[in-house]
Short mmCIF file of C-alpha atoms (C1' of nucleotides) in Angstrom, two decimals:
data_model
loop_
_atom_site.label_atom_id
_atom_site.label_comp_id
_atom_site.label_asym_id
_atom_site.label_seq_id
_atom_site.Cartn_x
_atom_site.Cartn_y
_atom_site.Cartn_z
CA MET A 18 0.01 -0.12 0.07
CA SER A 19 1.20 3.26 -1.34
CA ILE A 20 1.69 6.46 1.44
CA LYS A 21 -1.18 9.12 0.29
CA LEU A 22 0.37 12.16 -0.19
CA VAL A 23 -0.79 15.59 1.13
CA ASN A 24 0.05 18.44 2.97
CA LEU A 25 -1.37 19.11 6.50
CA LYS A 26 -4.05 21.88 6.16
CA GLY A 27 -2.99 25.26 6.27
CA THR A 28 0.33 24.10 4.59
CA LYS A 29 1.67 24.58 1.22
CA ASP A 30 4.41 23.93 -0.70
CA TYR A 31 5.97 27.15 -3.02
CA LEU A 32 6.91 26.03 -6.09
CA PRO A 33 9.43 28.02 -8.16
CA GLU A 34 7.54 30.10 -10.07
CA GLU A 35 6.07 31.01 -6.67
CA GLN A 36 8.90 30.80 -4.29
CA TYR A 37 11.02 33.45 -6.64
CA LEU A 38 8.57 36.04 -6.31
CA ARG A 39 8.34 35.66 -2.69
CA ASN A 40 12.08 35.62 -2.24
CA LYS A 41 12.30 38.45 -3.57
CA ILE A 42 9.46 40.45 -1.64
CA ARG A 43 11.56 39.33 0.72
CA PHE A 44 14.63 40.39 -0.48
CA THR A 45 13.01 44.06 -0.76
CA LEU A 46 11.90 44.08 2.44
CA GLU A 47 15.08 43.51 3.95
CA GLU A 48 16.82 45.95 2.07
CA VAL A 49 14.62 48.66 3.05
CA PHE A 50 14.68 47.21 6.92
CA LYS A 51 18.39 47.66 6.78
CA SER A 52 18.21 50.84 5.24
CA TYR A 53 16.60 52.07 8.16
CA GLY A 54 18.58 50.75 10.49
CA PHE A 55 17.27 47.41 11.23
CA ARG A 56 19.42 44.63 12.27
CA PRO A 57 18.53 40.95 11.64
CA LEU A 58 17.69 38.55 14.18
CA GLU A 59 16.96 34.62 13.73
CA THR A 60 15.01 32.83 16.53
CA PRO A 61 14.10 29.26 17.35
CA ILE A 62 10.85 28.09 16.35
CA LEU A 63 10.93 25.27 18.13
CA CYS A 64 10.44 27.01 21.84
CA PHE A 65 9.21 25.87 25.36
CA MET A 66 5.59 26.13 25.88
CA ASP A 67 5.68 28.06 29.27
CA VAL A 68 7.54 30.87 27.71
CA LEU A 69 5.43 31.16 24.90
CA SER A 70 2.30 30.87 27.17
CA SER A 71 3.38 32.91 29.94
CA LYS A 72 2.01 36.90 30.88
CA TYR A 73 1.00 37.84 27.52
CA ALA A 74 -0.98 40.50 26.80
CA GLY A 75 -2.59 38.14 23.55
CA GLY A 76 -5.06 36.03 25.97
CA ALA A 77 -6.08 32.93 26.10
CA GLU A 78 -7.76 32.59 23.04
CA ILE A 79 -4.08 32.86 20.54
CA LEU A 80 -2.91 30.02 23.55
CA LYS A 81 -5.35 27.61 21.95
CA GLU A 82 -3.81 27.53 18.64
CA ILE A 83 -0.11 26.95 20.04
CA TYR A 84 1.19 24.11 18.01
CA GLN A 85 2.46 21.56 21.36
CA LEU A 86 4.80 18.89 21.28
CA SER A 87 7.14 17.19 23.35
CA ASP A 88 10.86 15.71 23.15
CA GLN A 89 12.06 12.90 23.99
CA GLY A 90 12.76 14.57 27.29
CA GLN A 91 9.29 15.01 28.11
CA ARG A 92 10.20 18.59 27.87
CA GLU A 93 6.41 20.35 27.20
CA LEU A 94 7.35 22.68 23.91
CA ALA A 95 5.52 24.43 21.49
CA LEU A 96 6.28 26.09 18.00
CA ARG A 97 5.94 29.95 18.31
CA TYR A 98 2.83 31.88 17.55
CA ASP A 99 4.64 34.87 16.75
CA LEU A 100 7.59 36.78 16.41
CA THR A 101 7.64 39.33 19.25
CA VAL A 102 7.66 36.85 22.09
CA PRO A 103 10.82 35.75 20.62
CA PHE A 104 11.79 39.04 20.28
CA ALA A 105 10.90 39.94 24.18
CA ARG A 106 12.70 36.93 25.10
CA VAL A 107 15.69 38.14 23.48
CA ILE A 108 15.52 41.35 25.15
CA GLY A 109 14.77 39.66 28.58
CA MET A 110 18.11 37.24 27.82
CA ASN A 111 20.53 39.80 26.40
CA PRO A 112 20.76 42.75 29.17
CA GLN A 113 23.48 44.03 27.54
CA LEU A 114 21.73 45.12 24.29
CA ARG A 115 21.83 48.27 23.90
CA LEU A 116 18.20 50.32 23.36
CA PRO A 117 16.76 51.16 21.38
CA PHE A 118 17.39 47.29 20.26
CA LYS A 119 16.12 47.69 16.72
CA ARG A 120 15.52 44.51 14.67
CA TYR A 121 13.37 42.48 12.24
CA GLU A 122 12.84 38.53 11.90
CA ILE A 123 11.80 37.37 8.50
CA GLY A 124 10.35 33.87 9.41
CA LYS A 125 7.86 31.00 9.59
CA VAL A 126 5.39 30.73 12.56
CA PHE A 127 2.01 28.40 13.71
CA ARG A 128 -1.45 28.84 14.74
CA ASP A 129 -3.87 25.93 15.03
CA GLY A 130 -6.34 28.32 13.96
CA PRO A 131 -9.05 27.92 11.42
CA VAL A 132 -7.93 27.92 7.41
CA LYS A 133 -9.55 30.73 5.05
CA THR A 134 -7.67 32.47 1.59
CA GLY A 135 -4.62 34.03 2.51
CA ARG A 136 -4.48 32.55 6.12
CA MET A 137 -2.28 29.53 6.25
CA ARG A 138 -1.44 27.58 9.74
CA GLU A 139 1.96 27.93 8.78
CA PHE A 140 2.93 30.82 7.77
CA MET A 141 5.57 33.46 6.82
CA GLN A 142 5.72 36.94 9.46
CA CYS A 143 8.00 39.61 8.59
CA ASP A 144 8.53 41.79 11.91
CA VAL A 145 10.36 45.05 12.34
CA ASP A 146 10.36 46.28 15.72
CA ILE A 147 11.84 49.03 17.61
CA ALA A 148 12.13 48.40 21.84
CA GLY A 149 13.60 51.22 24.04
CA ALA A 150 12.07 53.87 22.07
CA SER A 151 8.91 56.24 23.28
CA SER A 152 9.04 59.31 20.71
CA MET A 153 6.68 59.63 18.38
CA MET A 154 9.65 59.76 15.81
CA ALA A 155 9.64 55.82 15.44
CA GLU A 156 6.09 56.03 14.61
CA ALA A 157 6.59 58.21 11.60
CA GLU A 158 9.98 56.03 10.89
CA PHE A 159 7.87 53.40 10.44
CA ILE A 160 5.12 55.12 8.32
CA LEU A 161 7.78 56.88 6.08
CA MET A 162 9.29 53.05 5.84
CA VAL A 163 6.47 51.55 5.18
CA LEU A 164 5.76 54.19 2.17
CA ASP A 165 9.27 53.28 0.87
CA ILE A 166 8.85 49.86 0.79
CA PHE A 167 5.39 49.64 -1.53
CA ASP A 168 7.11 52.89 -3.31
CA LYS A 169 9.35 49.86 -4.23
CA PHE A 170 6.87 47.41 -4.78
CA GLY A 171 4.94 49.63 -7.42
CA LEU A 172 1.97 49.76 -5.19
CA ASP A 173 0.18 52.64 -4.44
CA VAL A 174 -1.22 52.39 -0.47
CA TYR A 175 -2.04 54.64 2.33
CA VAL A 176 -1.26 54.28 5.95
CA SER A 177 -4.25 54.93 8.24
CA TYR A 178 -3.63 55.67 11.82
CA ASN A 179 -4.76 56.58 15.33
CA ASN A 180 -4.09 56.70 18.99
CA ARG A 181 -6.05 53.98 21.07
CA LYS A 182 -5.51 56.42 23.83
CA LEU A 183 -7.89 58.40 21.68
CA LEU A 184 -10.66 55.72 21.07
CA SER A 185 -10.55 54.44 25.01
CA GLY A 186 -11.24 58.21 26.00
CA ILE A 187 -13.37 59.13 24.21
CA LEU A 188 -15.46 56.06 25.56
CA GLN A 189 -14.83 56.91 28.67
CA CYS A 190 -15.74 59.94 28.22
CA LEU A 191 -19.10 58.99 27.31
CA GLN A 192 -20.17 56.46 30.16
CA ILE A 193 -20.07 53.57 28.55
CA PRO A 194 -18.94 50.54 31.17
CA ASP A 195 -15.42 49.02 30.96
CA PRO A 196 -16.30 46.36 30.34
CA LYS A 197 -17.83 46.72 26.97
CA ILE A 198 -15.77 49.50 25.79
CA ASN A 199 -13.55 46.73 24.23
CA ASN A 200 -16.64 45.08 22.43
CA VAL A 201 -17.59 48.40 20.87
CA ILE A 202 -13.76 48.87 20.06
CA LEU A 203 -13.94 45.97 18.35
CA SER A 204 -17.38 47.11 16.05
CA LEU A 205 -15.76 50.62 15.56
CA ASP A 206 -13.09 49.08 14.10
CA LYS A 207 -15.01 47.11 11.20
CA LEU A 208 -16.78 50.43 10.35
CA GLU A 209 -14.71 50.20 6.94
CA LYS A 210 -15.37 46.76 6.61
CA ILE A 211 -19.31 46.62 7.11
CA GLY A 212 -20.52 50.17 7.06
CA PRO A 213 -22.01 52.26 9.53
CA GLU A 214 -25.48 49.96 9.85
CA GLY A 215 -23.43 46.49 10.82
CA VAL A 216 -21.94 48.68 13.53
CA ARG A 217 -25.02 50.25 14.77
CA GLN A 218 -26.50 46.78 14.88
CA GLU A 219 -23.36 45.40 16.42
CA ILE A 220 -23.30 48.08 19.15
CA GLU A 221 -26.87 48.00 19.65
CA ALA A 222 -27.40 44.47 20.30
CA LEU A 223 -24.48 45.41 23.46
CA GLN A 224 -27.21 46.70 25.10
CA LEU A 225 -25.90 50.29 25.94
CA GLN A 226 -28.10 53.17 26.70
CA ASP A 227 -29.17 54.63 23.22
CA ASP A 228 -27.86 58.35 24.17
CA MET A 229 -24.74 56.95 23.94
CA ILE A 230 -24.81 55.22 20.58
CA GLU A 231 -26.46 58.04 19.79
CA ARG A 232 -23.58 59.77 20.60
CA ILE A 233 -21.54 57.93 19.01
CA PHE A 234 -23.09 58.00 15.68
CA ASN A 235 -23.03 61.58 15.97
CA LEU A 236 -19.23 61.44 16.20
CA TYR A 237 -19.45 59.22 12.95
CA ASP A 238 -21.21 61.72 11.14
CA ASN A 239 -19.38 64.66 11.98
CA LYS A 240 -17.63 65.16 9.00
CA GLN A 241 -15.46 68.14 10.28
CA ILE A 242 -14.04 65.89 12.96
CA ASP A 243 -10.32 66.68 13.76
CA LEU A 244 -7.44 66.77 17.39
CA ASP A 245 -9.03 70.21 18.28
CA TYR A 246 -12.97 68.77 17.95
CA PHE A 247 -12.04 65.75 20.51
CA SER A 248 -10.15 68.18 23.07
CA ASP A 249 -13.03 70.22 23.34
CA ASN A 250 -15.38 67.45 23.80
CA PHE A 251 -14.01 64.98 25.48
CA PRO A 252 -12.36 66.86 28.47
CA ASN A 253 -10.24 63.77 29.57
CA SER A 254 -6.65 62.61 30.54
CA LEU A 255 -6.56 59.75 28.45
CA VAL A 256 -7.83 61.43 25.40
CA LYS A 257 -5.37 64.57 25.96
CA GLU A 258 -2.38 62.19 25.76
CA GLY A 259 -3.69 60.78 22.63
CA ILE A 260 -3.95 64.24 21.08
CA ASN A 261 -0.57 65.25 21.94
CA GLU A 262 0.76 61.84 20.67
CA LEU A 263 -0.96 62.00 17.56
CA LYS A 264 -0.27 65.91 17.25
CA GLU A 265 3.41 65.23 17.46
CA LEU A 266 3.16 62.06 14.76
CA ASN A 267 1.35 64.72 12.52
CA GLU A 268 4.22 67.11 12.69
CA TYR A 269 6.96 64.78 11.87
CA LEU A 270 4.60 63.09 9.13
CA LEU A 271 4.13 66.82 7.67
CA GLU A 272 7.72 67.17 8.19
CA VAL A 273 8.60 64.46 5.66
CA ASP A 274 5.25 65.14 3.62
CA ALA A 275 4.34 61.83 4.07
CA LEU A 276 0.53 63.49 5.07
CA ASP A 277 -0.76 62.71 1.76
CA LYS A 278 -0.58 58.88 2.11
CA THR A 279 -1.68 58.87 5.77
CA ARG A 280 -5.13 58.86 6.71
CA PHE A 281 -6.21 59.76 10.23
CA ASN A 282 -9.40 57.43 11.32
CA PRO A 283 -10.35 57.85 14.85
CA PHE A 284 -11.99 54.83 14.55
CA LEU A 285 -9.06 52.45 13.56
CA ALA A 286 -8.49 50.19 16.80
CA ARG A 287 -7.07 46.90 15.98
CA GLY A 288 -6.21 44.02 17.80
CA LEU A 289 -7.19 44.75 21.14
CA ASP A 290 -5.16 44.08 24.53
CA ILE A 291 -1.79 44.52 22.82
CA TYR A 292 -1.45 48.11 21.43
CA THR A 293 -1.49 50.98 23.91
CA GLY A 294 -0.97 54.14 21.56
CA THR A 295 -0.41 54.44 18.05
CA VAL A 296 -1.78 51.96 15.46
CA PHE A 297 -2.03 51.67 11.82
CA GLU A 298 -2.93 49.81 9.14
CA VAL A 299 -1.79 49.57 5.38
CA PHE A 300 -4.20 49.36 2.61
CA LEU A 301 -4.22 49.26 -1.07
CA THR A 302 -5.11 52.20 -2.19
CA ASP A 303 -7.03 50.77 -4.83
CA GLY A 304 -8.95 48.65 -3.11
CA ALA A 305 -7.47 45.46 -4.59
CA ILE A 306 -7.34 43.48 -1.67
CA SER A 307 -9.63 45.09 1.65
CA SER A 308 -7.74 43.66 4.00
CA SER A 309 -4.80 45.53 5.18
CA ILE A 310 -1.26 44.59 3.98
CA ALA A 311 0.79 45.59 7.04
CA ALA A 312 0.02 46.70 10.07
CA GLY A 313 1.26 47.68 13.42
CA GLY A 314 1.23 50.09 16.27
CA ARG A 315 2.84 51.28 19.58
CA TYR A 316 2.78 48.55 22.30
CA ASP A 317 4.44 50.01 25.64
CA LYS A 318 3.58 47.71 28.27
CA ILE A 319 3.91 44.04 26.48
CA ILE A 320 7.78 43.04 26.88
CA GLY A 321 8.04 44.88 30.67
CA GLY A 322 5.01 42.57 31.51
CA PHE A 323 6.02 39.70 29.87
CA LEU A 324 9.84 39.69 31.40
CA ASP A 325 8.91 41.83 34.81
CA ASP A 326 12.00 42.96 35.69
CA GLY A 327 10.91 46.19 36.64
CA LYS A 328 12.21 48.08 33.62
CA GLU A 329 9.55 49.56 30.76
CA TYR A 330 10.19 49.00 27.36
CA PRO A 331 8.19 51.33 25.06
CA ALA A 332 8.17 49.78 22.13
CA VAL A 333 6.41 50.32 18.54
CA GLY A 334 6.12 47.84 16.02
CA ILE A 335 4.99 46.84 12.07
CA SER A 336 4.15 43.13 10.71
CA PHE A 337 4.12 42.78 6.89
CA GLY A 338 2.22 39.99 5.39
CA LEU A 339 4.03 37.98 2.40
CA ASP A 340 1.56 36.26 1.13
CA VAL A 341 -0.79 39.36 0.77
CA ILE A 342 1.62 41.52 -0.66
CA TYR A 343 2.39 38.46 -3.13
CA ASN A 344 -0.90 38.07 -3.95
CA ALA A 345 -1.16 42.02 -4.71
CA LEU A 346 2.08 41.82 -6.65
CA SER A 347 0.58 39.04 -8.63
CA MET A 348 -2.58 40.72 -9.53
CA LYS A 349 0.32 43.36 -11.44
CA LYS A 350 0.82 42.29 -15.09
CA GLU A 351 4.71 42.83 -15.34
CA PHE A 352 4.84 40.37 -12.37
CA LYS A 353 3.14 37.68 -14.93
CA ASN A 354 5.19 35.64 -17.65
CA ASN A 355 8.24 36.25 -15.81
CA ARG A 356 11.05 35.34 -18.00
CA SER A 357 13.43 32.80 -16.50
CA GLU A 358 16.22 33.13 -14.22
CA ILE A 359 18.02 31.25 -16.29
CA ASP A 360 19.86 33.25 -19.06
CA PHE A 361 21.33 30.42 -21.06
CA TYR A 362 20.43 27.07 -22.07
CA ILE A 363 22.67 25.29 -23.73
CA ILE A 364 21.97 22.49 -25.79
CA PRO A 365 24.86 19.77 -26.28
CA LEU A 366 24.59 17.44 -29.34
CA GLY A 367 27.27 15.27 -28.61
CA THR A 368 29.46 17.51 -27.00
CA ASN A 369 28.55 16.80 -23.14
CA LYS A 370 32.35 17.80 -22.09
CA GLU A 371 32.82 20.58 -23.97
CA SER A 372 29.22 21.93 -23.02
CA LEU A 373 30.13 21.46 -19.49
CA ARG A 374 32.70 23.45 -19.16
CA LEU A 375 31.41 26.05 -21.39
CA ALA A 376 28.85 26.22 -18.67
CA SER A 377 31.33 26.81 -16.32
CA LEU A 378 32.96 29.31 -17.98
CA LEU A 379 29.75 31.39 -18.83
CA ARG A 380 28.56 30.56 -14.53
CA LYS A 381 32.14 32.18 -13.56
CA ASN A 382 31.38 35.42 -15.46
CA GLY A 383 28.63 36.06 -13.97
CA TRP A 384 25.69 34.42 -15.79
CA SER A 385 22.85 31.52 -14.76
CA VAL A 386 23.17 28.47 -16.96
CA ASP A 387 20.86 25.50 -17.66
CA ILE A 388 22.33 22.55 -19.35
CA ASP A 389 20.33 19.76 -21.17
CA MET A 390 21.45 16.85 -19.76
CA THR A 391 18.53 14.01 -21.79
CA GLY A 392 20.10 13.38 -24.93
CA ARG A 393 16.52 14.68 -26.57
CA ARG A 394 16.23 15.58 -30.14
CA LEU A 395 17.04 19.43 -30.39
CA LYS A 396 13.75 20.65 -31.34
CA LYS A 397 12.57 19.11 -27.64
CA SER A 398 15.29 21.22 -26.17
CA LEU A 399 14.19 23.73 -28.13
CA ASP A 400 10.66 23.17 -26.81
CA TYR A 401 12.13 23.22 -23.22
CA ALA A 402 13.70 26.48 -23.17
CA ASN A 403 10.77 28.08 -24.96
CA LYS A 404 8.50 26.52 -22.46
CA GLU A 405 10.78 27.34 -19.37
CA LYS A 406 10.81 30.94 -20.91
CA ILE A 407 14.81 30.55 -21.09
CA PRO A 408 15.65 33.57 -23.34
CA TYR A 409 18.96 32.04 -25.20
CA VAL A 410 20.27 28.97 -25.77
CA ILE A 411 23.29 27.94 -27.31
CA ILE A 412 23.47 25.15 -29.74
CA TYR A 413 27.12 23.22 -29.32
CA GLY A 414 27.10 20.41 -31.58
CA GLU A 415 30.06 18.38 -33.18
CA ASP A 416 30.03 20.81 -36.11
CA GLU A 417 30.64 24.02 -33.51
CA LEU A 418 32.99 22.06 -31.96
CA LYS A 419 35.10 21.28 -35.22
CA SER A 420 34.81 25.18 -36.50
CA GLY A 421 34.77 26.99 -32.83
CA ILE A 422 31.86 28.71 -33.73
CA ILE A 423 28.53 28.16 -31.65
CA LYS A 424 25.34 28.75 -32.22
CA PHE A 425 23.50 31.54 -30.77
CA LYS A 426 20.08 31.80 -30.29
CA ASP A 427 17.46 34.21 -29.37
CA MET A 428 14.08 32.89 -28.59
CA GLU A 429 12.15 35.64 -28.47
CA LYS A 430 13.01 37.06 -31.85
CA GLY A 431 14.19 33.79 -33.24
CA GLU A 432 17.63 34.91 -34.41
CA GLU A 433 20.31 32.79 -34.69
CA LYS A 434 24.33 34.17 -34.43
CA SER A 435 26.91 32.54 -34.87
CA LEU A 436 30.02 33.67 -31.74
CA SER A 437 33.14 32.23 -32.04
CA LEU A 438 33.78 30.22 -28.36
CA GLN A 439 36.92 32.03 -27.96
CA ASP A 440 35.83 35.49 -27.23
CA ILE A 441 32.60 34.43 -25.73
CA PRO A 442 31.91 35.85 -22.56
CA GLN A 443 32.74 39.55 -24.14
CA GLU A 444 30.51 38.73 -27.09
CA LEU A 445 27.50 37.86 -24.53
CA LYS A 446 28.07 40.66 -22.77
CA ARG A 447 26.46 42.60 -25.34
CA PHE A 448 23.38 40.89 -25.65
CA LEU A 449 23.15 40.68 -22.24
CA PRO A 450 24.87 42.80 -19.88
CA LYS A 451 25.31 41.74 -16.30
CA ASN A 452 25.16 44.53 -13.94
"C1'" G B 21 -18.31 27.19 15.87
"C1'" U B 22 -23.12 28.12 12.76
"C1'" G B 23 -24.75 28.42 7.56
"C1'" G B 24 -24.12 27.35 1.75
"C1'" G B 25 -21.44 25.52 -2.08
"C1'" U B 26 -18.05 21.88 -4.11
"C1'" G B 27 -15.72 16.68 -4.27
"C1'" U B 28 -14.79 12.83 -11.69
"C1'" A B 29 -6.90 12.18 -14.91
"C1'" G B 30 -1.24 16.56 -12.21
"C1'" C B 31 -5.02 21.24 -13.84
"C1'" U B 32 -9.68 22.82 -16.00
"C1'" C B 33 -14.02 20.81 -16.27
"C1'" A B 34 -18.00 16.93 -19.49
"C1'" G B 35 -20.59 13.12 -18.36
"C1'" U B 36 -28.44 13.09 -20.97
"C1'" U B 37 -34.46 10.49 -17.91
"C1'" G B 38 -29.81 5.59 -13.52
"C1'" G B 39 -27.21 1.22 -18.40
"C1'" U B 40 -22.44 -2.02 -20.28
"C1'" U B 41 -14.93 -1.09 -22.26
"C1'" A B 42 -15.65 6.60 -17.58
"C1'" G B 43 -14.63 11.64 -22.04
"C1'" A B 44 -12.33 16.33 -23.45
"C1'" G B 45 -9.01 20.35 -23.32
"C1'" C B 46 -4.46 21.74 -21.73
"C1'" G B 47 -0.19 19.42 -19.25
"C1'" C B 48 3.71 15.59 -18.98
"C1'" C B 49 5.68 12.14 -22.45
"C1'" A B 50 7.04 9.93 -26.83
"C1'" G B 51 6.63 10.09 -32.81
"C1'" G B 52 5.28 12.70 -37.52
"C1'" U B 53 13.63 10.27 -40.86
"C1'" U B 54 20.12 13.03 -40.01
"C1'" G B 55 20.59 19.56 -35.66
"C1'" U B 56 15.78 24.29 -35.03
"C1'" G B 57 10.45 26.16 -30.72
"C1'" G B 58 6.41 28.22 -30.20
"C1'" C B 59 1.37 25.97 -34.96
"C1'" C B 60 -0.27 21.10 -36.67
"C1'" C B 61 -0.91 15.87 -36.48
"C1'" U B 62 0.02 11.03 -34.22
"C1'" G B 63 0.59 7.95 -29.98
"C1'" G B 64 1.30 6.94 -24.98
"C1'" A B 65 1.28 7.05 -19.38
"C1'" G B 66 -2.36 8.37 -15.92
"C1'" G B 67 -9.05 7.61 -12.48
"C1'" C B 68 -11.32 2.46 -7.09
"C1'" C B 69 -15.88 9.34 -10.33
"C1'" G B 70 -13.47 11.85 -2.03
"C1'" U B 71 -15.03 7.48 1.51
"C1'" G B 72 -18.62 4.26 3.62
"C1'" G B 73 -23.47 2.23 3.47
"C1'" G B 74 -28.16 1.49 1.39
"C1'" U B 75 -31.72 1.33 -3.17
"C1'" U B 76 -31.67 -1.54 -7.79
"C1'" C B 77 -30.90 -6.65 -12.04
"C1'" G B 78 -27.46 -2.46 -13.25
"C1'" A B 79 -24.87 3.26 -9.21
"C1'" G B 80 -20.12 8.94 -11.59
"C1'" U B 81 -25.83 9.20 -11.80
"C1'" C B 82 -30.81 8.00 -6.20
"C1'" C B 83 -30.49 8.09 -0.81
"C1'" C B 84 -27.99 8.42 3.89
"C1'" A B 85 -23.74 9.14 6.47
"C1'" U B 86 -18.89 10.59 6.72
"C1'" C B 87 -14.21 12.81 5.40
"C1'" A B 88 -12.03 16.93 2.55
"C1'" C B 89 -12.29 21.79 0.26
"C1'" U B 90 -14.45 26.41 -0.63
"C1'" C B 91 -17.50 30.46 0.14
"C1'" A B 92 -19.96 33.87 3.66
"C1'" C B 93 -21.01 34.78 9.09
"C1'" C B 94 -18.40 34.17 14.21
"C1'" C B 95 -13.30 34.76 16.18
"C1'" C B 96 -8.67 35.73 15.40
"C1'" A B 97 -3.70 39.22 13.39
#
RNA sequence: GUGGGUGUAGCUCAGUUGGUUAGAGCGCCAGGUUGUGGCCCUGGAGGCCGUGGGUUCGAGUCCCAUCACUCACCCCA
């Protein structure tokens, strides 16, 4: 009986065509991360369960989604479900690290949760965080970095942002009972997604007093909404703090000409317990993908709470969804029908040894070279090169061996040129300059 | 977790009111005489018709169950 070849639900193989673009995305991300002074960090996927599950503000929900396992020593282990806990652990284990500590990590994380499109159980997370910075300069740099990155990808995006202090403070002012504040925030966060009517239904289901609901929606209906409006109408220390932070951030954004790419959205909330201040989400301007393609915010309490060492670790972070970016890019036509990464395909016709030597020579000169090793007919090999979208083919047969002149074929144009074997690297550079 | 949809070749799908050897296109491999691709022609490999029961002389087709995938809500980055 044969084994049934299947992947685990929520996992998948990324075949070369797809993986090529994924690698490119990853490379671009890393390049920009580095240019903003973030340094690479890699942490183990395999963790101790008690470290992963201790005192983390993620709450009990995420704990259910942790993959658990044990080793031969009966230790209770788990697969990491995000990159923030490992980040905090590294800070705790390395007190000599100078703050602010800026790192990025790109790696796989695992969640045993529901699977749907764009949501796997094993997936890539690209996190960039800075610990030890309380200034809004951190947020400004992150937003700037986001814009740089999507500019490189050629994707038109805007950054929606808010401050959690503002939203919570307003709701406090409205006398909404504490236990329900979170629910209201969650509903308001869906304004863009399900519209005001949907949100109204959800909030009405919370059985708040009617005048509270009306006041909430008055806010939404008021087009003139700005920071001064909030500070005038909601005298509350939290609101004030939030507004000051937003104002500081706005000044920075103005200075770096990023205001036209950012939108203040007073109802943006994001995941509940983690964020303490600024929150932001990145969306495609054309709305081709409705969910956010990157998101982050400030979480000043998490690392300190996790380490419990009496110190404070104000932190800001952002997470990029590799798969979402992939989806966005693959919708653009210039990313379809990508030519092969292979520059030349050598077809030996009774010249295996010499062809190997030629391949080696070309590779030393910086090209990617593939070579036929099946000995199949010439037309089959040409067809293969054609289907693989390899741009150039070199035909190296016995005639060429004798004359020292090989045939060099442009697969797209169909043109064929004769080139002297002696100075082939120089000749080929004229057709396909390497950078 | 709730509700809907779909399961037939590697992929996209046909498959009449139940009827005998299960189909197409694409892809893959090979051939259409010696070393020239993209088109065309021919052939080949590849299916327990998701799985298990039931109805029937007979089930890919009808019924039940189950599993998987998928979409929408719920929840969650």
